[in-house]
Amino acid sequence: MATIVAEATGQAILHEEHEQSFLRKYIFSTDHKVIAIQFLIYTLFFLMIGGLLAMLMRYQIAWPARGELPLGGIFPESMVASGYILPEFYNALVTMHGSVMVFLAIMPMLVGVWANYLIPLQLGTHDMAFPRLNMLSFWAMVPAGILTLASFFVVGGAAGAGWTLYAPLSARPDLTGVGLGQILWLVALVFIGLSSILGSVNYITTTINMRAPGMTWMRMPLTIWSLFITAILALLAMPVLSAAGIMLIFDQTIGTSFFLPEGGGQPLLWQHLFWFFGHPEVYILILPAMGFTSEILSVGSRKPVFGYKAMVLALVSIAFLGFIVWGHHMFQSGMNPMLGLTFTVSTLFIAVPSAIKTFNWMGTMWRGNLQLHSAMLFAIGFVAMFAIGGLSGVFMASTPVDIYIHDTYFIVAHIHYVLFGGSLFALFGAIYFWYPKMFGRMMNETMGKIHFWLTFVFFNLVFFPMHGVGMVGMMRRIYDSTGYAHLQGIEDTNAIITWAAFGLFASGFLFAFNFFWSLKKGRKAGANPWNATTLEWQTPSPPKHGNWEEVPVVYHGPHEYSHPDVEDKDWLAQNERPDVVSPAAGSH
Amino acid sequence: MAHAATAGRVPERGLDVYTQKVGMWVFLCSEVMFFAGLIGSYVVLRFGAADTWAVPNEVLNVPITAFNTFLLICSSVTMVKAFAAAQAGDQRGIKVYLLGTTLLGATFLGVQVYEYVELVLHQSWQGSHGFTPAAGLYGATFFTMTGFHGFHVLLGVICLAWATIRAWRGHWGADNTHGIEVLGLYWHFVDLVWIILFTIVYLI
Amino acid sequence: MDWALPPNYSTFGVVIDQLFWIILVITGIAFLLVEGGILWFCLKYRGREGAKAHYTHGSNRLEIIWTVIPAIIIAVLGAYSALVWDDIKGSSNRPADALEFLVVGKQFEWNITYPGVDETLGTADDFTVRNQFHFPVNEDITILLESEDVIHSFFIPELRVKQDAVPGMTIPVWFDATQTGNFEIACAELCGLGHYYMMASVTVHSAADFDAWQASQAPAAAQ
């Protein structure tokens, strides 16, 4: 417990750097910045894997009877037989696409990468509160990733009961043919839970106790607020998933029957536990993205964040409401319909803070001096796409409408507008924005802009038509829609979606190329290429081990851009003397 | 080691509580949710069960577990004593009380293992021999909840043993109490969970 | 490309569709406001050399406006949704004299048990037909939904009916078809390898035709 590294002064830590071996410095590092970069590489890899799974899935949906899968020969016979994706492999694709994207790509990219990188830097401290636990939180993800990849190659293939793992399907190998694959994924999930909890303990403790002098709560950048709230959600939600996952493992392995009705168990108990975790999880996946967006929009508009206090309050209320809305995933599950009523009310009200945030982002852009670089484009794209995802959510919050659209592609469209158009757009923006701080070089702007426009266009071509397919009534997770009378006539739409999905996947490689190319060839970025005010930009790029020669002192709020009394420049860093800025930098 | 962190450090804003203690409180929030998930499931399954729930007395050995509960409560007391001894700089007290807490915790685990072995090998359940996790919801919830509690005790005992070894090396003292206090927080939490589990699993 | 709800053939479908379109209009307006605003700002406030942004930390009045207006819209929508939901699903609104069927899902078929001529389930003249659901038009129908193995979801798009079938539970679902016709039951919850073909035919008869069909089936099933 008392394993905290003694941090005497920044000097001591800088000195220590010279003595570190390669292994200590880059592999088993306790430096939050190195851990963040490890997470970044890890999550980009799994983002590609998740995308690949989606491409295979889309191929099957567009041309269910065609076979002829390109490069189908490289897959084992148990997955693709003479060019045909087999139904069991399709179920594994559906399941693992969702699981990999949520747990191994988006969530660790939002939190593992950016909470690690930004919390100590933006708060003005040397490192996390518990650097060794932090290292452990990355290394717990490694077995999770290995188990996940391995699960595709065991007998029966990877998990095939959907990312939501609904019991009894997920608990009874005799009904799916999937045995070990399901268990491996559940074990991976326990490791992910451990990683997430260790990380959260660190993020929360660091934020509570290690802020630089003068960094009061209401002077924290919105990124920190969102990551802090997210960490609280993960801290409280992940253990419930771990508990449920362990019970499900027991059902599979040692003969318990928590979720199996024949042994007296309750299938709906799984759903309650899963969604008690799952809905806060939805906010874990979007709140950090909201934080990045607020930050980038403010820097790119050269304006303070509009309604900072309202933004903080909205974050807090979303987090609170997030714990009492889980039942809205279960309106058609057989749960007591009267419970559905209460969940409708709480769910609809969560739309209010989301609306507040959207309007405040627009307010931030209003009368700004917009710098439309790649990071800014992705941040604006986030607002535009998140708005669609939020609005389509109103349909399913209205229980009667949900009767029809539940479990159709309308839901698929909704979740992707939030998770891809929302979280991933903001993540791309965050990478373009903080890359110079991480690596000391800028990413290429031209490639960045092309990447944005390709992503934006293909993304909408993929997911907007899914609303239509859902309205027609296409069910989720079906291997072949052509057999249904009511689904006749959507084949062309599905083919267009698939072609656009290929384009979307391909444009990811432009990003990857830019990412690695810029490491060596990118323009050198000074300490503060964006003329930004928050603390991470007031130290060299990349920052040294220990971050600061001398801990900065904070004098005012985080987004002082274009202050009328500041001459010569349009920004005032948080650690610059406040003589010209009023100390109460809240809304007035 | 912990106290070194405060020496010569630039003052930073935060709570007036040292970081490890904040970290442990935060971690315990997570633990609360873990056990809440298990206990909540137990409540739902027990009250949603179609057939009547078995009477604890007829399956479980309540007296021996009551004794075990007493041991764990005693270990909380010795833990408090160990912290007090550390604050007073009483080296002998630190050693005695840390060792006592470790032994009490280890004994608790031993009794639990004995209980499990007896149940699995000798207890009859609904006509068949052996009460296992596969013995209906009753067995499933019993072994899952007490098992995970036992796992937490095991982790605690390992940490306590390590702290005891350090005590013999003179590591703790009036200027170095944080480790014992933080470990104590965890230990009291585990103790508290047991009192809840003992009540709902063995008594009602 | 036909992006529309399928034609509706049930009483509940009318209100569900109406609510769908109401929400589409409301969210459509919000959509245009937000997306239009973003586009307009991007064009109008595009950065220029030497320009300085307007310095403001926000406006409490605006915060209140854009908190209260969505909250009111949402509250009205929520109240209306709740009323409709209660009409459709509330157990107190379950029709008392409905014709009852037992529908049991299992991998990967729907088994429908008919009440027979005495119109009562659990009697000797009940009979079960696999993957064929026949029932009369303009009459309250209640199905008792069960599952033998995993969770399935009973979905008839044209009747706007969807309900999960959960093993260990019997869930009543009621509806009233307004026209005769042929539809399909689809399974809307991933239930295993054959999820995509777990389909049954639905035939909505006139009352006379239904009696005739049932009479034609009963002896066959009894044998």
PDB file of N, CA, C and O in Angstrom, chain C residues 123-151:
ATOM      1  N   THR C 123     -57.134 -26.961 -22.216  1.00  0.00           N
ATOM      2  CA  THR C 123     -58.192 -27.962 -22.306  1.00  0.00           C
ATOM      3  C   THR C 123     -57.799 -28.997 -23.354  1.00  0.00           C
ATOM      4  O   THR C 123     -56.811 -28.832 -24.067  1.00  0.00           O
ATOM      5  N   ALA C 124     -58.613 -30.039 -23.452  1.00  0.00           N
ATOM      6  CA  ALA C 124     -58.245 -31.181 -24.284  1.00  0.00           C
ATOM      7  C   ALA C 124     -58.182 -30.841 -25.767  1.00  0.00           C
ATOM      8  O   ALA C 124     -57.425 -31.458 -26.518  1.00  0.00           O
ATOM      9  N   ASP C 125     -58.956 -29.848 -26.188  1.00  0.00           N
ATOM     10  CA  ASP C 125     -58.969 -29.580 -27.624  1.00  0.00           C
ATOM     11  C   ASP C 125     -57.871 -28.596 -28.055  1.00  0.00           C
ATOM     12  O   ASP C 125     -57.858 -28.138 -29.184  1.00  0.00           O
ATOM     13  N   ASP C 126     -56.930 -28.284 -27.152  1.00  0.00           N
ATOM     14  CA  ASP C 126     -55.792 -27.455 -27.575  1.00  0.00           C
ATOM     15  C   ASP C 126     -54.971 -28.211 -28.602  1.00  0.00           C
ATOM     16  O   ASP C 126     -54.900 -29.444 -28.577  1.00  0.00           O
ATOM     17  N   PHE C 127     -54.347 -27.468 -29.479  1.00  0.00           N
ATOM     18  CA  PHE C 127     -53.413 -28.120 -30.408  1.00  0.00           C
ATOM     19  C   PHE C 127     -52.279 -27.154 -30.713  1.00  0.00           C
ATOM     20  O   PHE C 127     -52.420 -25.945 -30.574  1.00  0.00           O
ATOM     21  N   THR C 128     -51.146 -27.723 -31.085  1.00  0.00           N
ATOM     22  CA  THR C 128     -49.945 -26.915 -31.289  1.00  0.00           C
ATOM     23  C   THR C 128     -49.481 -27.032 -32.727  1.00  0.00           C
ATOM     24  O   THR C 128     -49.448 -28.128 -33.289  1.00  0.00           O
ATOM     25  N   VAL C 129     -49.166 -25.895 -33.317  1.00  0.00           N
ATOM     26  CA  VAL C 129     -48.669 -25.881 -34.689  1.00  0.00           C
ATOM     27  C   VAL C 129     -47.326 -25.168 -34.691  1.00  0.00           C
ATOM     28  O   VAL C 129     -47.160 -24.145 -34.025  1.00  0.00           O
ATOM     29  N   ARG C 130     -46.399 -25.720 -35.441  1.00  0.00           N
ATOM     30  CA  ARG C 130     -45.064 -25.153 -35.487  1.00  0.00           C
ATOM     31  C   ARG C 130     -45.001 -24.060 -36.557  1.00  0.00           C
ATOM     32  O   ARG C 130     -45.437 -24.268 -37.685  1.00  0.00           O
ATOM     33  N   ASN C 131     -44.478 -22.900 -36.164  1.00  0.00           N
ATOM     34  CA  ASN C 131     -44.187 -21.825 -37.105  1.00  0.00           C
ATOM     35  C   ASN C 131     -45.374 -21.317 -37.902  1.00  0.00           C
ATOM     36  O   ASN C 131     -45.217 -20.802 -39.004  1.00  0.00           O
ATOM     37  N   GLN C 132     -46.585 -21.496 -37.395  1.00  0.00           N
ATOM     38  CA  GLN C 132     -47.747 -20.900 -38.064  1.00  0.00           C
ATOM     39  C   GLN C 132     -48.633 -20.252 -37.013  1.00  0.00           C
ATOM     40  O   GLN C 132     -49.094 -20.921 -36.103  1.00  0.00           O
ATOM     41  N   PHE C 133     -48.844 -18.974 -37.184  1.00  0.00           N
ATOM     42  CA  PHE C 133     -49.679 -18.257 -36.218  1.00  0.00           C
ATOM     43  C   PHE C 133     -50.878 -17.698 -36.956  1.00  0.00           C
ATOM     44  O   PHE C 133     -50.741 -16.821 -37.798  1.00  0.00           O
ATOM     45  N   HIS C 134     -52.039 -18.273 -36.657  1.00  0.00           N
ATOM     46  CA  HIS C 134     -53.276 -17.797 -37.269  1.00  0.00           C
ATOM     47  C   HIS C 134     -54.137 -17.177 -36.182  1.00  0.00           C
ATOM     48  O   HIS C 134     -54.220 -17.717 -35.080  1.00  0.00           O
ATOM     49  N   PHE C 135     -54.762 -16.060 -36.490  1.00  0.00           N
ATOM     50  CA  PHE C 135     -55.702 -15.501 -35.514  1.00  0.00           C
ATOM     51  C   PHE C 135     -56.684 -14.591 -36.238  1.00  0.00           C
ATOM     52  O   PHE C 135     -56.432 -14.171 -37.364  1.00  0.00           O
ATOM     53  N   PRO C 136     -57.808 -14.316 -35.595  1.00  0.00           N
ATOM     54  CA  PRO C 136     -58.850 -13.531 -36.262  1.00  0.00           C
ATOM     55  C   PRO C 136     -58.593 -12.018 -36.177  1.00  0.00           C
ATOM     56  O   PRO C 136     -57.954 -11.539 -35.246  1.00  0.00           O
ATOM     57  N   VAL C 137     -59.130 -11.321 -37.146  1.00  0.00           N
ATOM     58  CA  VAL C 137     -58.986  -9.874 -37.223  1.00  0.00           C
ATOM     59  C   VAL C 137     -59.973  -9.203 -36.248  1.00  0.00           C
ATOM     60  O   VAL C 137     -60.935  -9.823 -35.819  1.00  0.00           O
ATOM     61  N   ASN C 138     -59.679  -7.956 -35.901  1.00  0.00           N
ATOM     62  CA  ASN C 138     -60.582  -7.147 -35.076  1.00  0.00           C
ATOM     63  C   ASN C 138     -61.011  -7.833 -33.789  1.00  0.00           C
ATOM     64  O   ASN C 138     -62.167  -7.777 -33.393  1.00  0.00           O
ATOM     65  N   GLU C 139     -60.096  -8.509 -33.175  1.00  0.00           N
ATOM     66  CA  GLU C 139     -60.431  -9.141 -31.907  1.00  0.00           C
ATOM     67  C   GLU C 139     -59.218  -9.005 -31.010  1.00  0.00           C
ATOM     68  O   GLU C 139     -58.085  -9.058 -31.475  1.00  0.00           O
ATOM     69  N   ASP C 140     -59.448  -8.813 -29.705  1.00  0.00           N
ATOM     70  CA  ASP C 140     -58.322  -8.740 -28.781  1.00  0.00           C
ATOM     71  C   ASP C 140     -57.638 -10.087 -28.716  1.00  0.00           C
ATOM     72  O   ASP C 140     -58.284 -11.107 -28.434  1.00  0.00           O
ATOM     73  N   ILE C 141     -56.363 -10.088 -28.975  1.00  0.00           N
ATOM     74  CA  ILE C 141     -55.576 -11.320 -28.929  1.00  0.00           C
ATOM     75  C   ILE C 141     -54.572 -11.168 -27.798  1.00  0.00           C
ATOM     76  O   ILE C 141     -53.903 -10.141 -27.694  1.00  0.00           O
ATOM     77  N   THR C 142     -54.462 -12.175 -26.955  1.00  0.00           N
ATOM     78  CA  THR C 142     -53.394 -12.182 -25.954  1.00  0.00           C
ATOM     79  C   THR C 142     -52.544 -13.407 -26.189  1.00  0.00           C
ATOM     80  O   THR C 142     -53.089 -14.515 -26.297  1.00  0.00           O
ATOM     81  N   ILE C 143     -51.247 -13.215 -26.294  1.00  0.00           N
ATOM     82  CA  ILE C 143     -50.391 -14.389 -26.333  1.00  0.00           C
ATOM     83  C   ILE C 143     -49.639 -14.483 -25.016  1.00  0.00           C
ATOM     84  O   ILE C 143     -49.285 -13.476 -24.412  1.00  0.00           O
ATOM     85  N   LEU C 144     -49.464 -15.715 -24.572  1.00  0.00           N
ATOM     86  CA  LEU C 144     -48.628 -15.961 -23.400  1.00  0.00           C
ATOM     87  C   LEU C 144     -47.289 -16.426 -23.937  1.00  0.00           C
ATOM     88  O   LEU C 144     -47.197 -17.470 -24.567  1.00  0.00           O
ATOM     89  N   LEU C 145     -46.283 -15.607 -23.723  1.00  0.00           N
ATOM     90  CA  LEU C 145     -45.010 -15.817 -24.403  1.00  0.00           C
ATOM     91  C   LEU C 145     -44.028 -16.521 -23.475  1.00  0.00           C
ATOM     92  O   LEU C 145     -43.794 -16.079 -22.348  1.00  0.00           O
ATOM     93  N   GLU C 146     -43.485 -17.620 -23.960  1.00  0.00           N
ATOM     94  CA  GLU C 146     -42.504 -18.364 -23.167  1.00  0.00           C
ATOM     95  C   GLU C 146     -41.323 -18.755 -24.041  1.00  0.00           C
ATOM     96  O   GLU C 146     -41.386 -18.651 -25.260  1.00  0.00           O
ATOM     97  N   SER C 147     -40.266 -19.201 -23.389  1.00  0.00           N
ATOM     98  CA  SER C 147     -39.132 -19.710 -24.149  1.00  0.00           C
ATOM     99  C   SER C 147     -38.620 -20.979 -23.488  1.00  0.00           C
ATOM    100  O   SER C 147     -38.650 -21.109 -22.269  1.00  0.00           O
ATOM    101  N   GLU C 148     -38.159 -21.900 -24.311  1.00  0.00           N
ATOM    102  CA  GLU C 148     -37.663 -23.167 -23.760  1.00  0.00           C
ATOM    103  C   GLU C 148     -36.180 -23.130 -23.438  1.00  0.00           C
ATOM    104  O   GLU C 148     -35.702 -23.917 -22.641  1.00  0.00           O
ATOM    105  N   ASP C 149     -35.432 -22.271 -24.150  1.00  0.00           N
ATOM    106  CA  ASP C 149     -33.986 -22.365 -23.984  1.00  0.00           C
ATOM    107  C   ASP C 149     -33.327 -21.022 -23.687  1.00  0.00           C
ATOM    108  O   ASP C 149     -32.892 -20.783 -22.572  1.00  0.00           O
ATOM    109  N   VAL C 150     -33.243 -20.154 -24.679  1.00  0.00           N
ATOM    110  CA  VAL C 150     -32.571 -18.869 -24.467  1.00  0.00           C
ATOM    111  C   VAL C 150     -33.582 -17.745 -24.689  1.00  0.00           C
ATOM    112  O   VAL C 150     -34.754 -18.016 -24.936  1.00  0.00           O
ATOM    113  N   ILE C 151     -33.109 -16.509 -24.616  1.00  0.00           N
ATOM    114  CA  ILE C 151     -34.016 -15.392 -24.831  1.00  0.00           C
ATOM    115  C   ILE C 151     -34.239 -15.204 -26.329  1.00  0.00           C
ATOM    116  O   ILE C 151     -33.292 -15.152 -27.109  1.00  0.00           O
TER     117      ILE C 151
END
